[in-house]
Every structure is written in structure tokens, then in C-alpha cells.
Coordinates of C-alpha atoms and ligand atoms in Angstrom, one line a residue:
M402 CA -1.3 8.6 -33.2
S403 CA -0.8 11.0 -30.3
E404 CA 2.3 9.2 -29.1
D405 CA 5.4 8.1 -31.0
A406 CA 5.7 4.5 -31.8
A407 CA 7.5 2.9 -28.8
S408 CA 11.0 1.9 -29.7
E409 CA 11.8 -1.7 -28.9
T410 CA 15.0 -1.1 -26.9
D411 CA 13.2 1.5 -24.8
V412 CA 10.4 -0.9 -23.9
Q413 CA 13.0 -3.5 -23.0
T414 CA 14.6 -0.8 -20.7
S415 CA 11.2 -0.4 -19.0
E416 CA 10.8 -4.1 -18.5
K417 CA 14.3 -4.4 -17.1
L418 CA 13.8 -1.3 -14.9
V419 CA 10.6 -2.7 -13.4
E420 CA 12.4 -5.9 -12.6
L421 CA 15.4 -4.1 -11.1
A422 CA 13.0 -1.8 -9.1
K423 CA 11.4 -4.9 -7.5
R424 CA 14.7 -6.8 -6.9
R425 CA 16.6 -3.8 -5.5
G426 CA 13.8 -2.2 -3.4
Y427 CA 12.7 0.7 -5.6
F428 CA 9.1 0.0 -6.0
F429 CA 6.7 -3.0 -6.4
Q430 CA 3.0 -3.7 -6.5
S431 CA 1.6 -3.6 -3.0
S432 CA -0.4 -6.2 -1.1
G433 CA 1.4 -8.9 -3.1
A434 CA 0.6 -11.4 -0.3
Y435 CA -3.1 -11.1 -1.3
G436 CA -2.6 -11.1 -5.0
G437 CA -1.7 -7.5 -5.4
V438 CA -4.1 -4.7 -6.4
G439 CA -4.0 -2.7 -9.6
G440 CA -2.8 0.9 -9.3
F441 CA -1.2 0.7 -5.8
Y442 CA 2.5 0.6 -5.4
T443 CA 4.9 0.4 -2.4
F444 CA 8.2 2.3 -2.6
G445 CA 10.8 0.1 -1.0
P446 CA 13.8 1.4 0.9
Q447 CA 15.7 2.7 -2.2
G448 CA 12.5 4.1 -3.8
A449 CA 11.3 5.8 -0.6
A450 CA 14.8 7.5 -0.3
L451 CA 14.9 8.5 -3.9
K452 CA 11.3 9.9 -3.8
G453 CA 12.1 11.7 -0.5
N454 CA 15.2 13.3 -2.1
V455 CA 13.1 14.4 -5.1
E456 CA 10.5 15.9 -2.8
D457 CA 13.2 17.7 -0.8
A458 CA 14.7 19.1 -4.0
W459 CA 11.3 20.3 -5.1
R460 CA 10.6 21.9 -1.7
D461 CA 14.0 23.7 -1.8
R462 CA 13.3 25.1 -5.3
F463 CA 9.6 25.8 -5.3
A464 CA 8.9 26.6 -1.6
V465 CA 12.1 27.8 0.0
A466 CA 14.0 29.5 -2.8
E467 CA 10.8 31.2 -4.0
G468 CA 9.8 32.3 -0.5
N469 CA 6.5 30.4 -0.6
M470 CA 4.6 28.8 2.4
E471 CA 4.1 25.0 2.7
I472 CA 1.1 23.4 4.2
D473 CA -0.1 19.9 5.0
A474 CA -3.9 19.5 4.7
P475 CA -6.0 16.3 5.2
T476 CA -6.5 13.9 2.3
I477 CA -10.2 13.4 3.0
M478 CA -12.5 16.4 2.5
P479 CA -16.2 16.8 2.8
E480 CA -18.6 16.7 -0.2
P481 CA -19.4 20.5 -0.3
V482 CA -15.7 21.2 -1.2
F483 CA -16.0 19.1 -4.3
E484 CA -19.4 20.5 -5.2
A485 CA -17.8 23.9 -5.3
S486 CA -14.7 22.8 -7.1
G487 CA -16.7 21.0 -9.8
H488 CA -15.1 17.6 -9.2
L489 CA -18.4 16.0 -8.2
D490 CA -20.0 16.9 -11.5
T491 CA -17.1 16.8 -13.9
F492 CA -14.1 14.8 -12.7
D493 CA -15.0 12.0 -15.1
D494 CA -13.3 9.8 -17.5
M495 CA -14.9 7.9 -20.4
L496 CA -15.4 4.2 -19.7
V497 CA -16.0 1.4 -22.2
D498 CA -16.4 -2.2 -21.1
C499 CA -15.3 -5.2 -23.2
P500 CA -18.3 -7.4 -24.0
E501 CA -16.1 -10.5 -24.0
C502 CA -13.6 -10.3 -21.1
G503 CA -15.4 -7.6 -19.1
E504 CA -12.2 -5.5 -18.7
S505 CA -12.8 -1.7 -18.4
H506 CA -10.9 0.7 -20.6
R507 CA -10.5 4.5 -21.0
A508 CA -12.5 5.0 -24.2
D509 CA -10.5 8.1 -25.1
H510 CA -7.2 6.2 -24.7
V511 CA -8.4 3.3 -26.9
V512 CA -9.3 5.9 -29.5
E513 CA -6.0 7.9 -29.2
D514 CA -3.8 4.8 -29.2
N515 CA -5.4 3.4 -32.4
T516 CA -6.5 6.4 -34.6
E517 CA -5.2 9.8 -35.7
Y518 CA -7.3 11.5 -33.0
E519 CA -5.0 13.3 -30.5
D520 CA -7.4 14.7 -28.1
A521 CA -10.3 12.2 -27.8
E522 CA -11.0 13.4 -24.2
S523 CA -12.6 16.5 -25.6
L524 CA -15.0 14.7 -28.0
P525 CA -18.6 14.2 -27.0
I526 CA -19.5 10.7 -26.0
P527 CA -21.7 9.9 -29.0
E528 CA -18.8 10.8 -31.2
V529 CA -16.4 8.5 -29.3
E530 CA -18.9 5.7 -29.8
E531 CA -19.0 6.5 -33.5
V532 CA -15.2 6.5 -33.8
I533 CA -14.9 3.1 -32.0
A534 CA -17.5 1.7 -34.5
E535 CA -16.0 3.3 -37.5
Y536 CA -12.4 2.2 -36.8
E537 CA -13.6 -1.2 -35.5
L538 CA -11.5 -0.7 -32.4
I539 CA -10.8 -3.8 -30.3
C540 CA -10.3 -4.5 -26.6
P541 CA -6.6 -4.0 -25.7
S542 CA -6.8 -7.1 -23.4
C543 CA -8.6 -9.7 -25.4
S544 CA -9.0 -8.2 -28.9
A545 CA -12.8 -8.6 -29.0
G546 CA -14.6 -5.8 -31.0
L547 CA -15.8 -2.8 -29.0
A548 CA -18.2 -1.4 -31.6
G549 CA -21.7 -1.0 -30.3
Q550 CA -20.5 -0.9 -26.6
A551 CA -21.9 2.1 -24.7
V552 CA -19.3 4.7 -23.5
E553 CA -20.1 6.0 -20.1
T554 CA -18.8 8.6 -17.8
F555 CA -17.1 7.4 -14.6
N556 CA -16.3 9.8 -11.7
L557 CA -12.7 9.2 -10.5
M558 CA -13.1 10.2 -6.9
F559 CA -13.0 7.6 -4.1
A560 CA -16.0 8.2 -1.9
T561 CA -16.2 7.5 1.8
N562 CA -18.4 8.3 4.8
I563 CA -17.2 10.6 7.5
G564 CA -18.2 9.1 10.9
P565 CA -20.9 6.4 11.3
G566 CA -23.8 6.4 8.8
D567 CA -23.9 8.0 5.5
S568 CA -25.2 11.4 6.2
D569 CA -21.8 13.0 5.9
P570 CA -20.2 11.9 2.6
G571 CA -16.5 12.7 2.0
Y572 CA -14.0 12.0 -0.7
M573 CA -10.3 11.2 -0.9
R574 CA -8.8 14.4 -2.5
P575 CA -8.1 13.9 -6.2
E576 CA -5.5 16.7 -6.2
T577 CA -3.7 18.4 -3.3
A578 CA -4.8 21.8 -4.7
Q579 CA -8.2 21.9 -3.0
G580 CA -6.6 21.6 0.4
I581 CA -4.9 24.9 -0.4
F582 CA -7.8 26.7 -2.0
V583 CA -10.3 26.0 0.9
E584 CA -7.8 27.4 3.4
F585 CA -7.3 30.7 1.5
P586 CA -9.2 32.8 4.0
R587 CA -6.6 31.8 6.7
L588 CA -3.6 31.6 4.4
K589 CA -4.1 35.2 3.2
E590 CA -3.8 36.3 6.8
Y591 CA -0.4 34.5 7.2
A592 CA 0.7 36.4 4.0
R593 CA -0.4 39.6 5.8
N594 CA -3.1 40.1 3.1
Q595 CA -0.4 40.9 0.5
L596 CA -0.4 39.6 -3.0
P597 CA 1.4 37.9 -4.6
F598 CA 2.1 34.9 -2.4
G599 CA 2.5 31.2 -3.0
V600 CA 1.4 28.1 -1.0
T601 CA 2.9 24.7 -1.7
Q602 CA 1.9 21.2 -0.7
I603 CA 3.4 17.8 -1.2
G604 CA 1.0 15.0 -0.5
R605 CA -1.1 12.0 -1.6
A606 CA -3.8 12.3 -4.2
Y607 CA -6.3 9.6 -5.1
R608 CA -8.0 8.8 -8.4
N609 CA -9.9 5.7 -9.1
E610 CA -8.3 5.3 -12.6
I611 CA -10.2 3.1 -14.9
S612 CA -7.1 1.3 -16.2
P613 CA -4.0 2.0 -14.1
R614 CA -1.0 1.1 -16.2
R615 CA 2.7 1.2 -16.8
S616 CA 3.7 0.6 -13.2
I617 CA 3.9 3.9 -11.2
I618 CA 3.1 6.1 -14.2
R619 CA -0.7 5.8 -13.7
T620 CA -1.7 4.7 -10.3
R621 CA -4.7 5.1 -8.0
E622 CA -2.8 6.7 -5.2
F623 CA 0.1 8.9 -6.0
T624 CA 2.0 11.9 -4.7
Q625 CA 1.7 15.4 -6.1
A626 CA 3.8 18.5 -5.4
E627 CA 1.7 21.5 -6.1
L628 CA 2.2 25.3 -5.9
E629 CA -0.8 27.6 -5.9
Y630 CA 0.6 31.1 -6.6
F631 CA -2.0 33.9 -5.9
I632 CA -1.6 37.1 -7.9
D633 CA -3.4 40.3 -8.5
P634 CA -3.8 40.1 -12.3
E635 CA -3.6 43.8 -12.7
E636 CA -0.8 44.6 -10.4
D637 CA 1.6 41.7 -10.3
D638 CA 4.2 40.7 -12.9
P639 CA 6.7 37.8 -12.7
D640 CA 10.5 38.3 -12.7
L641 CA 10.7 37.1 -16.3
E642 CA 14.2 38.6 -16.7
S643 CA 15.6 35.9 -14.3
V644 CA 14.4 33.1 -16.6
A645 CA 14.6 34.8 -20.0
D646 CA 17.7 33.0 -21.1
V647 CA 16.6 29.5 -20.1
D648 CA 16.6 27.2 -23.2
V649 CA 13.5 25.2 -23.7
T650 CA 12.0 22.7 -26.2
L651 CA 8.4 23.8 -26.8
Y652 CA 5.6 22.0 -28.6
P653 CA 3.0 24.8 -29.1
A654 CA -0.6 24.0 -29.9
R655 CA -0.4 25.5 -33.4
E656 CA 2.5 23.1 -34.2
Q657 CA 0.5 20.1 -33.0
N658 CA -2.2 21.1 -35.4
T659 CA 0.1 21.3 -38.4
E660 CA 1.0 18.2 -40.3
G661 CA 4.7 17.2 -40.2
S662 CA 5.6 19.9 -37.7
S663 CA 7.6 19.4 -34.5
E664 CA 9.0 20.9 -31.4
I665 CA 10.8 24.2 -31.5
E666 CA 14.0 25.1 -29.7
T667 CA 13.9 28.6 -28.2
T668 CA 14.3 30.5 -24.9
I669 CA 11.7 31.5 -22.4
G670 CA 12.3 35.2 -23.3
E671 CA 12.0 34.7 -27.0
A672 CA 8.9 32.5 -26.6
V673 CA 7.1 35.1 -24.6
E674 CA 8.1 37.8 -27.1
A675 CA 6.9 35.8 -30.0
G676 CA 3.6 35.2 -28.2
I677 CA 4.2 31.4 -28.2
I678 CA 3.7 31.3 -24.4
G679 CA 0.8 33.5 -23.9
D680 CA 1.0 33.9 -20.1
E681 CA 4.0 35.5 -18.5
W682 CA 3.4 33.8 -15.2
V683 CA 3.2 30.4 -16.8
A684 CA 6.4 31.2 -18.7
Y685 CA 8.1 32.1 -15.5
F686 CA 7.3 28.8 -13.8
L687 CA 8.3 26.9 -17.0
G688 CA 11.6 28.8 -16.8
I689 CA 12.4 27.6 -13.2
A690 CA 11.0 24.1 -13.8
K691 CA 13.3 23.3 -16.7
P692 CA 16.6 23.6 -14.9
W693 CA 15.1 21.9 -11.9
Y694 CA 14.1 18.9 -13.9
E695 CA 17.6 18.7 -15.3
S696 CA 19.1 19.0 -11.8
V697 CA 17.2 15.9 -10.6
G698 CA 18.3 13.9 -13.6
V699 CA 15.7 14.1 -16.3
D700 CA 17.5 13.8 -19.7
M701 CA 16.9 17.1 -21.5
D702 CA 17.0 15.3 -24.9
R703 CA 13.8 13.5 -23.7
F704 CA 12.0 16.5 -22.2
R705 CA 9.7 19.2 -23.6
F706 CA 6.9 21.5 -22.7
R707 CA 3.7 20.9 -24.7
Q708 CA 0.9 23.4 -24.9
H709 CA -2.7 22.1 -24.3
L710 CA -4.9 22.1 -27.3
S711 CA -7.9 24.3 -26.9
G712 CA -10.3 21.3 -26.3
E713 CA -8.0 19.8 -23.7
R714 CA -7.7 22.9 -21.6
S715 CA -10.1 23.4 -18.7
H716 CA -12.7 26.1 -19.7
Y717 CA -11.4 28.5 -17.1
A718 CA -7.7 28.0 -17.8
A719 CA -6.2 30.9 -19.7
D720 CA -3.0 29.1 -20.9
C721 CA -1.8 25.7 -20.1
W722 CA 1.4 23.7 -20.7
D723 CA 2.5 20.3 -19.6
A724 CA 6.1 19.2 -18.9
E725 CA 6.6 15.9 -20.7
G726 CA 9.3 13.2 -20.5
K727 CA 9.9 10.5 -23.1
I728 CA 9.5 7.0 -21.8
D729 CA 9.5 3.9 -24.1
G730 CA 9.2 6.3 -27.1
N731 CA 6.1 7.9 -25.7
W732 CA 5.7 11.3 -24.2
I733 CA 4.1 11.2 -20.7
E734 CA 2.9 14.2 -18.7
L735 CA 5.1 14.9 -15.7
A736 CA 3.5 18.2 -14.6
G737 CA 0.9 20.7 -15.6
F738 CA 1.3 24.5 -15.6
A739 CA -1.9 26.5 -15.8
N740 CA -3.2 30.0 -15.2
R741 CA -6.5 29.0 -13.5
T742 CA -7.7 32.6 -13.3
D743 CA -10.1 33.4 -10.4
Y744 CA -12.1 30.2 -11.0
D745 CA -11.2 28.2 -7.8
L746 CA -11.5 31.1 -5.3
S747 CA -14.7 32.4 -6.9
K748 CA -16.3 29.0 -6.6
H749 CA -15.4 28.6 -2.9
D750 CA -16.5 32.2 -2.3
E751 CA -19.9 31.4 -3.9
Y752 CA -20.4 28.0 -2.2
S753 CA -19.0 28.7 1.3
D754 CA -19.6 31.1 4.2
D755 CA -16.1 32.6 4.0
R756 CA -14.6 35.3 1.9
F757 CA -12.1 34.3 -0.8
T758 CA -11.1 37.8 -1.7
I759 CA -8.3 40.1 -0.7
F760 CA -8.3 43.8 -0.1
R761 CA -6.4 45.7 -2.8
Q762 CA -5.2 49.0 -1.2
Y763 CA -4.9 51.9 -3.7
D764 CA -1.6 53.8 -3.8
E765 CA -3.7 56.9 -3.1
P766 CA -7.3 57.0 -1.9
K767 CA -9.7 57.5 -4.7
T768 CA -12.8 59.7 -4.9
V769 CA -15.7 57.9 -6.5
E770 CA -19.3 58.8 -7.2
R771 CA -21.8 56.5 -5.5
A772 CA -25.6 56.5 -6.4
T773 CA -27.8 55.8 -3.4
V774 CA -31.5 55.9 -2.5
D775 CA -33.3 57.0 0.7
P776 CA -36.9 56.2 -0.1
D777 CA -39.8 58.0 1.6
M778 CA -41.4 55.2 3.6
S779 CA -44.5 57.3 4.4
Y780 CA -45.2 56.9 0.6
L781 CA -43.9 53.4 0.0
G782 CA -45.6 51.9 3.1
P783 CA -49.2 52.7 2.1
E784 CA -48.5 52.1 -1.5
F785 CA -46.8 48.6 -1.3
G786 CA -47.7 47.3 2.2
G787 CA -45.6 44.2 3.1
D788 CA -43.6 44.5 -0.1
A789 CA -42.2 48.0 0.8
Q790 CA -38.8 46.6 1.9
T791 CA -38.5 44.6 -1.3
V792 CA -39.1 47.8 -3.3
V793 CA -36.4 49.5 -1.3
D794 CA -34.0 46.6 -2.1
E795 CA -34.9 46.8 -5.8
L796 CA -34.3 50.6 -5.9
E797 CA -30.9 50.2 -4.2
T798 CA -29.8 47.6 -6.7
L799 CA -31.1 49.7 -9.6
A800 CA -29.2 52.8 -8.4
E801 CA -26.0 50.8 -8.3
R802 CA -26.5 49.2 -11.6
D803 CA -28.2 51.8 -13.8
R804 CA -28.4 55.3 -12.4
S805 CA -29.9 56.6 -15.7
A806 CA -33.1 54.8 -14.7
F807 CA -33.6 57.8 -12.3
D808 CA -33.2 60.4 -15.0
G809 CA -36.9 61.1 -15.6
E810 CA -39.9 62.0 -13.4
T811 CA -40.7 58.4 -12.6
V812 CA -38.7 55.2 -12.1
E813 CA -39.9 51.6 -12.8
V814 CA -39.4 48.6 -10.4
E815 CA -40.2 45.0 -11.0
L816 CA -42.2 43.2 -8.2
E817 CA -43.1 39.6 -8.7
G818 CA -43.2 40.0 -12.5
E819 CA -45.2 43.2 -12.4
T820 CA -43.8 46.6 -13.3
H821 CA -44.6 49.5 -10.9
E822 CA -43.9 53.2 -11.6
L823 CA -43.1 55.5 -8.8
P824 CA -42.1 59.2 -8.6
V825 CA -38.3 59.7 -8.5
E826 CA -38.7 62.4 -5.8
K827 CA -40.1 59.7 -3.4
T828 CA -36.9 57.5 -3.9
G829 CA -34.5 60.0 -2.3
F830 CA -32.1 59.2 -5.2
S831 CA -28.8 61.1 -5.1
V832 CA -25.3 60.8 -6.4
D833 CA -22.6 61.6 -3.8
E834 CA -18.8 61.6 -3.8
E835 CA -17.0 59.1 -1.5
T836 CA -13.4 58.5 -0.7
I837 CA -12.3 54.9 -0.8
A838 CA -8.9 53.3 0.2
G839 CA -9.2 50.2 -2.0
E840 CA -11.4 47.4 -3.1
H841 CA -11.9 43.6 -2.6
I842 CA -10.6 41.5 -5.5
T843 CA -10.5 37.8 -6.2
P844 CA -6.9 36.8 -6.8
H845 CA -6.0 34.8 -9.8
V846 CA -4.1 31.5 -9.4
I847 CA -1.1 30.2 -11.3
E848 CA -0.6 26.5 -10.7
P849 CA 2.4 24.4 -11.4
S850 CA 1.2 20.8 -10.5
F851 CA 3.9 18.1 -10.4
G852 CA 3.5 14.4 -10.2
V853 CA 6.2 12.9 -8.1
D854 CA 5.8 9.2 -8.9
R855 CA 6.0 9.7 -12.7
L856 CA 9.1 11.8 -12.1
V857 CA 10.7 9.1 -10.0
Y858 CA 10.0 6.6 -12.8
T859 CA 11.4 9.0 -15.5
V860 CA 14.5 9.7 -13.4
L861 CA 15.2 6.0 -13.1
H862 CA 14.4 5.3 -16.7
H863 CA 16.7 8.1 -18.0
A864 CA 19.4 6.9 -15.6
Y865 CA 19.3 3.3 -16.6
R866 CA 22.7 2.2 -18.2
E867 CA 24.3 -1.0 -19.4
D868 CA 28.0 -1.4 -20.2
E869 CA 30.8 -3.8 -19.8
V870 CA 33.4 -3.7 -17.1
A871 CA 36.5 -6.0 -17.3
G872 CA 34.7 -8.2 -19.8
E873 CA 31.5 -8.5 -17.7
E874 CA 28.1 -6.9 -18.4
R875 CA 27.1 -4.3 -15.9
T876 CA 23.9 -2.5 -15.1
Y877 CA 24.0 0.8 -13.3
L878 CA 21.8 3.8 -12.5
D879 CA 23.4 7.1 -13.4
L880 CA 21.5 9.0 -10.7
E881 CA 22.4 12.5 -9.7
P882 CA 24.2 12.6 -6.3
E883 CA 21.5 15.0 -5.1
V884 CA 18.7 12.4 -5.4
A885 CA 20.6 9.0 -5.2
P886 CA 19.2 7.0 -2.3
T887 CA 22.7 6.3 -1.0
F888 CA 25.7 8.6 -1.7
V889 CA 28.4 6.2 -0.6
G890 CA 28.9 2.5 0.1
V891 CA 31.6 1.5 2.6
F892 CA 33.1 -2.0 2.5
P893 CA 35.8 -3.8 4.5
L894 CA 37.7 -5.8 1.8
Q895 CA 37.3 -9.1 3.8
S896 CA 35.8 -10.4 6.9
D897 CA 38.5 -9.2 9.3
E898 CA 38.0 -7.5 12.7
D899 CA 40.7 -4.8 12.0
L900 CA 39.3 -3.9 8.6
E901 CA 35.8 -3.8 10.0
A902 CA 36.8 -1.5 12.8
V903 CA 38.2 1.0 10.4
A904 CA 35.2 0.7 8.1
D905 CA 32.8 1.3 11.1
E906 CA 34.7 4.4 12.0
I907 CA 34.6 5.7 8.4
V908 CA 30.8 5.0 8.3
A909 CA 30.3 7.0 11.5
D910 CA 32.4 9.9 10.2
L911 CA 30.6 10.1 6.9
R912 CA 27.2 10.0 8.5
D913 CA 28.3 12.8 10.9
A914 CA 29.1 14.8 7.8
G915 CA 25.5 14.4 6.6
L916 CA 26.2 11.9 3.9
S917 CA 23.8 8.9 3.3
V918 CA 26.0 5.8 3.8
T919 CA 25.4 2.1 3.4
Y920 CA 27.7 -0.6 4.9
D921 CA 28.1 -3.8 3.1
D922 CA 30.4 -6.8 4.1
S923 CA 28.7 -9.6 2.3
G924 CA 30.0 -11.4 -0.8
N925 CA 33.1 -10.6 -2.8
I926 CA 34.0 -7.1 -3.5
G927 CA 33.0 -7.2 -7.2
R928 CA 29.5 -8.3 -6.2
R929 CA 29.3 -5.5 -3.7
Y930 CA 30.3 -2.9 -6.4
R931 CA 27.7 -4.3 -8.8
R932 CA 25.0 -4.1 -6.1
Q933 CA 25.8 -0.4 -5.4
D934 CA 26.0 0.3 -9.2
E935 CA 22.5 -1.2 -9.7
V936 CA 21.0 1.1 -7.0
G937 CA 22.9 4.1 -8.3
T938 CA 25.3 4.8 -5.4
P939 CA 27.7 7.3 -6.9
F940 CA 30.8 6.2 -4.8
C941 CA 32.2 3.2 -2.9
V942 CA 34.9 3.2 -0.3
T943 CA 36.9 0.0 0.3
V944 CA 39.0 -0.5 3.4
D945 CA 41.9 -3.0 2.6
Y946 CA 45.1 -4.1 4.2
E947 CA 47.0 -1.1 2.9
T948 CA 44.6 1.0 4.9
I949 CA 45.7 -0.5 8.2
E950 CA 49.3 -1.4 7.4
E951 CA 50.7 1.8 5.8
E952 CA 51.6 4.8 7.9
E953 CA 49.2 7.2 6.1
T954 CA 45.7 5.7 6.4
T955 CA 44.2 5.7 2.9
V956 CA 41.2 3.9 1.3
T957 CA 40.2 3.1 -2.3
V958 CA 37.4 5.4 -3.5
R959 CA 35.6 4.2 -6.7
E960 CA 33.4 6.3 -8.9
R961 CA 30.3 4.6 -10.2
D962 CA 30.0 5.7 -13.8
T963 CA 33.7 5.5 -14.8
T964 CA 34.6 2.8 -12.3
D965 CA 37.8 4.8 -11.8
Q966 CA 39.5 4.3 -8.5
K967 CA 41.7 6.6 -6.4
R968 CA 43.5 6.3 -3.1
L969 CA 42.4 9.0 -0.7
P970 CA 43.5 9.8 2.9
V971 CA 40.8 8.8 5.4
E972 CA 41.5 12.0 7.4
D973 CA 39.7 14.3 5.1
L974 CA 37.5 11.8 3.3
D975 CA 34.3 13.2 4.8
E976 CA 35.1 16.7 3.5
T977 CA 36.2 15.5 0.1
L978 CA 33.0 13.5 -0.5
A979 CA 30.8 16.2 0.9
E980 CA 32.3 18.7 -1.6
I981 CA 31.7 16.3 -4.4
R982 CA 28.1 15.8 -3.3
D983 CA 27.6 19.6 -3.2
G984 CA 28.9 19.9 -6.7
D985 CA 32.0 21.9 -5.5
L986 CA 34.5 19.3 -6.6
E987 CA 34.9 16.7 -9.5
F988 CA 36.2 13.3 -8.7
S989 CA 38.4 13.5 -11.8
D990 CA 40.0 16.7 -10.4
I991 CA 41.2 15.1 -7.2
Ligands
ATP368 P1 -3.4 12.4 -17.1 O1 -3.9 13.2 -18.3 O2 -2.1 11.7 -17.4 O3 -4.5 11.6 -16.4 P2 -3.9 14.8 -15.6 O4 -3.8 15.9 -16.7 O5 -5.2 14.4 -15.2 O6 -3.0 13.6 -16.0 P3 -3.2 16.6 -13.5 O7 -4.6 16.6 -12.9 O8 -2.7 17.8 -14.2 O9 -3.0 15.3 -14.4 O10 -2.2 16.2 -12.3 C1 -0.9 16.8 -12.1 C2 0.1 15.7 -12.2 O11 -0.2 14.6 -11.3 C3 0.3 15.0 -13.6 O12 1.1 15.8 -14.4 C4 0.9 13.7 -13.2 O13 2.3 13.8 -13.1 C5 0.3 13.4 -11.8 N1 -0.8 12.4 -12.0 C6 -2.0 12.6 -12.4 N2 -2.7 11.5 -12.4 C7 -1.8 10.5 -12.0 C8 -1.9 9.1 -11.8 N3 -3.1 8.5 -11.9 N4 -0.9 8.4 -11.4 C9 0.3 9.0 -11.2 N5 0.5 10.4 -11.3 C10 -0.6 11.1 -11.7

């Protein structure tokens, strides 16, 4: 089986998490009033804030800190874009329908979940049909046999029409990347025609998944954060030194192909040196991704990079690794890192009217030999009539491609399948020296492609905790302060005008300091603490009678994870909490 057997406690965590997510406003299936629709989720107030914080953290690291540009392109694009990108022809999954209940399933998933095949997606359809029959695989929904059912391809793009009528078909983009590639001719201008440069985009992508499942892990509308990094493959090298010491858990293809083998613990530098990661640019981005995932709260004991098996990799991709997080005992893909070579830009160059190349200026101008022709038209005209220009074109192409063809007395040209011989002296063939400043090249693309929704799920799952406080069971989310939807909850101990007035002032001060604050005055204080624990608020501040009666105005500050409480002066509360949020101060050190 491709995935580890799910551990029971982990599955329970998922069930409890999905329930908590709905109850506390993280996420829930959308359009519930109309029965809900598979594969579409709404992020509630907590979820939208968490997702926004994760996106901001991604933007800080992959756009701002790397000096890359961010764009925001439309989500609907015209058909020619997807003809060029190959999505129209090949963005398919394998579909098998149950003969009993009619439910549709991903045939490759049915095979992978129930046999030793790890990469069923790369098998030809007839073979998948054979495996289904041979293993007597059954419908995951109703257990009816699937043997004998046809497996078909199903294109995952959502189609629409642009404007009235159907003459102008369009598609919801299945990845944000194409929005970057098609704008390359303009983006390169903004980068002053200098490689390397990177362009990021955070936005929605749409895939009509055959069987959306596991809440927000596989949906039909989701958010991607993608970076397309354009390089000159001959000139540009990554700053590998800066990530060489990053520790990583790797699951290389060769280990996956060896029985009983497992992940290896190494560093980015060692992995490149040993040839485990074949592409230095991919290695560089793995090196910055690993600490970033850790910073947003992914548990590093449940995180690895897995190399694509050769059949899994796109035909154009030179090396490809996925970031994977462990959920319910199964590894799920969180992001893909690929060297896409010049595939995307070459395709758009071929299909569109624009140029998807960049001018590579040489350090020094180069002198090159160029073979040219200058045919004698007074000879070609009478000899070839209306075809004379075609002969000229043929001679020019031949001179560029194979100058040895002009070595003899005569040269041969093909004209509508017929070979014609003409004297070389009539072609005006010559080889001249020319000085050139550079050449047009098609940049290669390195693509780190992150899924935001799966990451949000993983962060919540890895943060889910249960413990006992004062003899009572408690659930809390151990979220990193950087991504927690709310940083601090402020409560007046009781319903009392004086307490509420001080609490209001504290809320205003903390918000002025840029902290995200929630005010809660309903229910007893224990209930309020539990509520904030459950949504992962790192700190709570309680205004009590000591606050208003003592000379020095102090409040109780409680830390979520330890439930430790300290009395701190209100005067510099904003500064203290801001320092903690920024990682400059530990609560335990106060
Ligand atoms: P999978 O094999 O799981 O379908 P993929 O290899 O097709 O994923 P990519 O095309 O590499 O995914 O997309 C990049 C990222 O977008 C994935 O790593 C994942 O985090 C996210 N993603 C892809 N499809 C979905 C989906 N249906 N729902 C949620 N996130 C998705």
C-alpha cells in the first residue's frame, strides 16, 4: 500500500478536528442550507484569519524575502491558453463508476489503496482495468465489485463560456501557474529583462475532482501559493550555501523502490553532494521551505520530502519532489517542487503571437561565422517561375542548417517532393564573419507549488491537543502565534461597568499595537478560557477587582499551553505581548 495504515487515534483526531472546525468557525461544507455540495468549503472567521496569516507568512518568505514579484491574474482563462499548456488534452484523472450505487471513483486511488501498486496513475488504462479485475476490487462506497467496469479518462477542468453564446470557451484555471506563464512577455520587462527573477501568485484554483474527500484536503476549489522562478540554465546558480545545513527527511525514489527501506535523515548540502537531490535549484527551494513549514506549525516529526517516481513525474520535469505531511497515519502532498525546464514558455511561444524568450547578453561580443545565400534571380526566375521564392527560402534554410551541402559544384533542393540540382555559383553562397552581442534563450522554470488549504488542515491537525486542567478535560490548539487567528483574548472578570471600561481600554491599546484581539464577556471565566484554548489563542488577559482597586494597575495574563498565569502591569502590556508575538521574549522569562 502506498500509504501507511491509518492509526486509530489519529483518525479520531481528524473526526474531532472536523467537528471543532465547524463548531468554532474554522471551516465547514458550504451551501449547507441547500444540502451542501461535495468539494466546496467555507472558511469561517477563525479559518479565514488562520488561512490569511499562513498566506501572509508565505508571501513574506517566498515573495518579499526572496525579492520576487507578486501578481494577481484572473481565474478564468481562454481555451487557447490550455491548448498550449496541455491541460485540455492531458489534465485527466482515471474514472471508474460503480455498477450498483453509481458513485464515481478515482480508479488509480482504488488500486493504490487496496493493492501493492504505489503509482497507479502512471499505468495505462487497460492495465488498471486488469488490476481491478485481478484483485477483485470493490466500490469504496457500497462494496459492489468493480471488475469489468470500464475505466475512462475525465478532464478535471471546469468549462464555461466567455460572453453570450458558446463561440468563446474558457476554463477556470486548474493552477495559478498559467496566469504567470502567459504574462511572461510583460513580466520580463518589469524584471528589466534580467534573469533570474521570480513571480509569485496566491489565488484560487479549480479542479472538478472525481471524488473530493477528507474535508479540505481534496476539494474542487482551493487556494494555491505558487512561485515561478525563471532562470538561465547555463548561467544561474542558486545560493546553495545558505541552505546547505538545513536538516531534512528525504524519501528518494530509489528508497521507495527498495523493499523495507525508509526515509533518510540528511542535510540539503549532503543530499546534493551525494546526488540524492539531482537539481540544485529544487534543493535550494526545499531548503527554504523546510524551516518555513516549521515556522507555521507543521510538526517536523510528521514531515518529509518525497521524490517523484519516474512514472509519476511529468515528462518535461527534470527532478520533482513533494513536501508531505502525515495526517491520520497517511502521507499527503502539501506542495510540489519541480524543475519544469523550458516546457511552459516554449509551448506559449509556439502557440501564441508573443515572444517567450529573453535576450542573453554576452559578457563580450562574439564573432561568429554565418552562412548566407544571395541567389541570382535572373537564373532562378526562368528556371523555377512562380516557385523561385520558395527555392530561395529553401536555400537559406539549407545554408543555416548544413553548409557542407554547398561544398560541391551543385546543390540539391527539395520542391514539392522533387529534387532539383542547381549550380552553387548561382546561389551566391558565402560564409561571413559577424559580431553579435547575445542571443535569445527560453528561460527554464523552477516551480515551488504550495497548496494552502491542505496546509491549514495539517497545521490544525498537528496543533490539536487534549489534556486535563484542574481535573477537567481540555482541548486546545497549539498554534504558532504567527498564524493563530487571534493572539490575545481580553475578558472583564464579571459584568461590571468599571471592569468593562478598563477591558475596553486594554483592547484598544493592544489593537493599536497591531495585535489581533478578541473581547469576550459572556459566561464564566473558565468557559471563556476554554473557548479561546479551543481556537488556539495563545494568551488571555483578565481584568479583575485587583486591577481597579490596587494602586498599580495590573491584569492576569494566562498562557494557553501551560495555563500558567502572571500578573503584569497594564502600562506596558502592549509592548510585552508584542515582544512575545515577535519571538523576542518568552512568557516563562517574564
Ligand atoms: P494530488 O496528486 O494530490 O491530486 P497534484 O500533484 O495534482 O495533487 P499539484 O498539481 O502539484 O497537485 O498542485 C500543487 C498543490 O496544490 C498540491 O501540493 C496540493 O497542496 C494542492 N492541491 C492540488 N489539488 C488539490 C485539491 N483538489 N484540493 C486541495 N488542494 C489541492
